[in-house]
Amino acid sequence: MRKHLERHLMAIKSEGRGLFIPYIMAGDHEKGLEGLAETLSQLEDLGVSAIELGVPFSDPVADGPVIEAAGQRSLARGVTLSGLIDVLKGYQTDLPLVIMSYLNPIYQYGIERFITALSETPVKGLIILDLPHEHSLMIKSYLTDTDIALVPLVSLTTGLDRQKRLLKDAEGFVYAVAVNGVTGLGKSYKDELDSHLAQLSELADLSVLTGFGVSTKEDIDRFNRVSDGVIVGSKIVDALYRKDDSIKDLIRYAVQASLSDENSLRQEKVVTDVEKFSRRTAMGSKRNLNLLC
């Protein structure tokens, strides 16, 4: 049986719909963690596919200035991983949540204790930005009997052979990193990005979502043509901090663009992926987890 996050995203694709996942920083709210449920509910009501939830950390090497600042504000409010988990245990939703964290907070919390605690929350996915694929066993060994997927990241510089290794036992979805560097607005994309994403989508038999720097309607349209959807972080984090309600228009556009996308190549890929997914499920094949590029 496939894990819930993968089944959920594949079900959306099977209807010919694309995927849209917003990222928010836990505790970056005037009420701190007490405001988290409000933000999660607002995003869910807008029709997003899942929600990525960042854990604040003092040394965020992959975060651009917007998300780094959000993390600092969250830490200043006393937000901790322990406090976040306590809040999530009391939050009820059928929408999958995905935790994005660095390894240090998880290690300090205790890896086995962390996974056990997450199993009592709506969290169905886990992204650890600084955990290399070669060391992912320290996490995935605790995930075998859970419904939590360890999501792999694949960068623009990841070679074909390594892409295949990362995808071989991947679960949840594939996080395609669109830029070389940190997150943030106003990123310029390399000319070969589209062909890279198209190749990655062809190799993967689960959903591929493009993230890092995605911030405009044009970005959304572009990446929906060569992958299964997008992850938007800095644009949403900044708008929530400034209480800019116009961000809802971008989210609605992303959701509607996914729903109305008639791109023939993308639709062919949806059919192919669903067929692959069905064959794997019928065979009952087992997979491990891979991470990082």
PDB file of N, CA, C and O in Angstrom, residues 143-173:
ATOM      1  N   LEU A 143      10.635   5.216   9.530  1.00  0.00           N
ATOM      2  CA  LEU A 143       9.426   5.541   8.787  1.00  0.00           C
ATOM      3  C   LEU A 143       8.746   4.324   8.155  1.00  0.00           C
ATOM      4  O   LEU A 143       7.641   4.430   7.646  1.00  0.00           O
ATOM      5  N   THR A 144       9.403   3.192   8.197  1.00  0.00           N
ATOM      6  CA  THR A 144       8.931   2.001   7.488  1.00  0.00           C
ATOM      7  C   THR A 144       7.488   1.658   7.817  1.00  0.00           C
ATOM      8  O   THR A 144       6.680   1.370   6.934  1.00  0.00           O
ATOM      9  N   ASP A 145       7.138   1.678   9.077  1.00  0.00           N
ATOM     10  CA  ASP A 145       5.796   1.267   9.499  1.00  0.00           C
ATOM     11  C   ASP A 145       4.875   2.457   9.770  1.00  0.00           C
ATOM     12  O   ASP A 145       3.875   2.339  10.486  1.00  0.00           O
ATOM     13  N   THR A 146       5.212   3.608   9.199  1.00  0.00           N
ATOM     14  CA  THR A 146       4.384   4.802   9.370  1.00  0.00           C
ATOM     15  C   THR A 146       3.747   5.191   8.047  1.00  0.00           C
ATOM     16  O   THR A 146       4.066   4.617   6.990  1.00  0.00           O
ATOM     17  N   ASP A 147       2.877   6.193   8.087  1.00  0.00           N
ATOM     18  CA  ASP A 147       2.256   6.724   6.873  1.00  0.00           C
ATOM     19  C   ASP A 147       2.904   8.048   6.476  1.00  0.00           C
ATOM     20  O   ASP A 147       2.272   8.890   5.842  1.00  0.00           O
ATOM     21  N   ILE A 148       4.167   8.224   6.856  1.00  0.00           N
ATOM     22  CA  ILE A 148       4.912   9.452   6.585  1.00  0.00           C
ATOM     23  C   ILE A 148       5.975   9.170   5.528  1.00  0.00           C
ATOM     24  O   ILE A 148       6.756   8.227   5.659  1.00  0.00           O
ATOM     25  N   ALA A 149       5.992   9.985   4.475  1.00  0.00           N
ATOM     26  CA  ALA A 149       6.939   9.814   3.373  1.00  0.00           C
ATOM     27  C   ALA A 149       8.102  10.782   3.513  1.00  0.00           C
ATOM     28  O   ALA A 149       7.907  11.942   3.862  1.00  0.00           O
ATOM     29  N   LEU A 150       9.302  10.304   3.236  1.00  0.00           N
ATOM     30  CA  LEU A 150      10.489  11.154   3.196  1.00  0.00           C
ATOM     31  C   LEU A 150      10.679  11.613   1.758  1.00  0.00           C
ATOM     32  O   LEU A 150      10.989  10.815   0.866  1.00  0.00           O
ATOM     33  N   VAL A 151      10.479  12.886   1.504  1.00  0.00           N
ATOM     34  CA  VAL A 151      10.435  13.434   0.144  1.00  0.00           C
ATOM     35  C   VAL A 151      11.851  13.765  -0.343  1.00  0.00           C
ATOM     36  O   VAL A 151      12.587  14.490   0.332  1.00  0.00           O
ATOM     37  N   PRO A 152      12.241  13.278  -1.526  1.00  0.00           N
ATOM     38  CA  PRO A 152      13.573  13.590  -2.060  1.00  0.00           C
ATOM     39  C   PRO A 152      13.600  14.932  -2.784  1.00  0.00           C
ATOM     40  O   PRO A 152      12.607  15.354  -3.381  1.00  0.00           O
ATOM     41  N   LEU A 153      14.736  15.587  -2.731  1.00  0.00           N
ATOM     42  CA  LEU A 153      14.974  16.799  -3.499  1.00  0.00           C
ATOM     43  C   LEU A 153      15.953  16.495  -4.623  1.00  0.00           C
ATOM     44  O   LEU A 153      16.955  15.797  -4.404  1.00  0.00           O
ATOM     45  N   VAL A 154      15.681  17.026  -5.798  1.00  0.00           N
ATOM     46  CA  VAL A 154      16.564  16.842  -6.943  1.00  0.00           C
ATOM     47  C   VAL A 154      16.885  18.216  -7.503  1.00  0.00           C
ATOM     48  O   VAL A 154      15.983  18.978  -7.860  1.00  0.00           O
ATOM     49  N   SER A 155      18.163  18.536  -7.596  1.00  0.00           N
ATOM     50  CA  SER A 155      18.574  19.864  -8.036  1.00  0.00           C
ATOM     51  C   SER A 155      18.859  19.903  -9.528  1.00  0.00           C
ATOM     52  O   SER A 155      18.934  18.872 -10.202  1.00  0.00           O
ATOM     53  N   LEU A 156      19.054  21.108 -10.025  1.00  0.00           N
ATOM     54  CA  LEU A 156      19.352  21.310 -11.438  1.00  0.00           C
ATOM     55  C   LEU A 156      20.687  20.689 -11.828  1.00  0.00           C
ATOM     56  O   LEU A 156      20.905  20.329 -12.984  1.00  0.00           O
ATOM     57  N   THR A 157      21.593  20.560 -10.869  1.00  0.00           N
ATOM     58  CA  THR A 157      22.921  20.018 -11.157  1.00  0.00           C
ATOM     59  C   THR A 157      23.013  18.510 -10.925  1.00  0.00           C
ATOM     60  O   THR A 157      24.074  17.925 -11.108  1.00  0.00           O
ATOM     61  N   THR A 158      21.923  17.883 -10.522  1.00  0.00           N
ATOM     62  CA  THR A 158      21.934  16.445 -10.285  1.00  0.00           C
ATOM     63  C   THR A 158      22.016  15.701 -11.611  1.00  0.00           C
ATOM     64  O   THR A 158      21.159  15.862 -12.480  1.00  0.00           O
ATOM     65  N   GLY A 159      23.059  14.881 -11.767  1.00  0.00           N
ATOM     66  CA  GLY A 159      23.248  14.129 -13.004  1.00  0.00           C
ATOM     67  C   GLY A 159      22.205  13.036 -13.187  1.00  0.00           C
ATOM     68  O   GLY A 159      21.503  12.652 -12.250  1.00  0.00           O
ATOM     69  N   LEU A 160      22.124  12.527 -14.398  1.00  0.00           N
ATOM     70  CA  LEU A 160      21.094  11.546 -14.742  1.00  0.00           C
ATOM     71  C   LEU A 160      21.197  10.282 -13.893  1.00  0.00           C
ATOM     72  O   LEU A 160      20.178   9.783 -13.392  1.00  0.00           O
ATOM     73  N   ASP A 161      22.403   9.748 -13.718  1.00  0.00           N
ATOM     74  CA  ASP A 161      22.550   8.523 -12.940  1.00  0.00           C
ATOM     75  C   ASP A 161      22.105   8.728 -11.495  1.00  0.00           C
ATOM     76  O   ASP A 161      21.436   7.866 -10.917  1.00  0.00           O
ATOM     77  N   ARG A 162      22.467   9.871 -10.934  1.00  0.00           N
ATOM     78  CA  ARG A 162      22.067  10.130  -9.552  1.00  0.00           C
ATOM     79  C   ARG A 162      20.555  10.390  -9.461  1.00  0.00           C
ATOM     80  O   ARG A 162      19.923   9.994  -8.481  1.00  0.00           O
ATOM     81  N   GLN A 163      20.003  11.042 -10.453  1.00  0.00           N
ATOM     82  CA  GLN A 163      18.554  11.208 -10.476  1.00  0.00           C
ATOM     83  C   GLN A 163      17.864   9.858 -10.387  1.00  0.00           C
ATOM     84  O   GLN A 163      16.901   9.685  -9.619  1.00  0.00           O
ATOM     85  N   LYS A 164      18.338   8.907 -11.153  1.00  0.00           N
ATOM     86  CA  LYS A 164      17.732   7.574 -11.153  1.00  0.00           C
ATOM     87  C   LYS A 164      17.853   6.923  -9.781  1.00  0.00           C
ATOM     88  O   LYS A 164      16.919   6.255  -9.322  1.00  0.00           O
ATOM     89  N   ARG A 165      18.993   7.117  -9.115  1.00  0.00           N
ATOM     90  CA  ARG A 165      19.167   6.542  -7.771  1.00  0.00           C
ATOM     91  C   ARG A 165      18.218   7.198  -6.773  1.00  0.00           C
ATOM     92  O   ARG A 165      17.638   6.531  -5.920  1.00  0.00           O
ATOM     93  N   LEU A 166      18.079   8.504  -6.869  1.00  0.00           N
ATOM     94  CA  LEU A 166      17.198   9.224  -5.954  1.00  0.00           C
ATOM     95  C   LEU A 166      15.733   8.845  -6.159  1.00  0.00           C
ATOM     96  O   LEU A 166      14.951   8.784  -5.203  1.00  0.00           O
ATOM     97  N   LEU A 167      15.370   8.585  -7.413  1.00  0.00           N
ATOM     98  CA  LEU A 167      13.981   8.295  -7.732  1.00  0.00           C
ATOM     99  C   LEU A 167      13.610   6.838  -7.514  1.00  0.00           C
ATOM    100  O   LEU A 167      12.422   6.517  -7.380  1.00  0.00           O
ATOM    101  N   LYS A 168      14.595   5.977  -7.474  1.00  0.00           N
ATOM    102  CA  LYS A 168      14.340   4.534  -7.447  1.00  0.00           C
ATOM    103  C   LYS A 168      13.373   4.134  -6.340  1.00  0.00           C
ATOM    104  O   LYS A 168      12.445   3.359  -6.565  1.00  0.00           O
ATOM    105  N   ASP A 169      13.589   4.643  -5.140  1.00  0.00           N
ATOM    106  CA  ASP A 169      12.761   4.253  -3.999  1.00  0.00           C
ATOM    107  C   ASP A 169      12.054   5.448  -3.377  1.00  0.00           C
ATOM    108  O   ASP A 169      11.691   5.422  -2.201  1.00  0.00           O
ATOM    109  N   ALA A 170      11.839   6.500  -4.150  1.00  0.00           N
ATOM    110  CA  ALA A 170      11.251   7.731  -3.610  1.00  0.00           C
ATOM    111  C   ALA A 170       9.795   7.529  -3.224  1.00  0.00           C
ATOM    112  O   ALA A 170       9.089   6.700  -3.797  1.00  0.00           O
ATOM    113  N   GLU A 171       9.350   8.316  -2.258  1.00  0.00           N
ATOM    114  CA  GLU A 171       7.963   8.300  -1.813  1.00  0.00           C
ATOM    115  C   GLU A 171       7.426   9.719  -1.697  1.00  0.00           C
ATOM    116  O   GLU A 171       8.185  10.677  -1.621  1.00  0.00           O
ATOM    117  N   GLY A 172       6.116   9.839  -1.676  1.00  0.00           N
ATOM    118  CA  GLY A 172       5.480  11.142  -1.495  1.00  0.00           C
ATOM    119  C   GLY A 172       5.384  11.906  -2.796  1.00  0.00           C
ATOM    120  O   GLY A 172       4.402  11.837  -3.522  1.00  0.00           O
ATOM    121  N   PHE A 173       6.424  12.669  -3.092  1.00  0.00           N
ATOM    122  CA  PHE A 173       6.572  13.358  -4.368  1.00  0.00           C
ATOM    123  C   PHE A 173       8.032  13.721  -4.532  1.00  0.00           C
ATOM    124  O   PHE A 173       8.842  13.531  -3.609  1.00  0.00           O
TER     125      PHE A 173
END
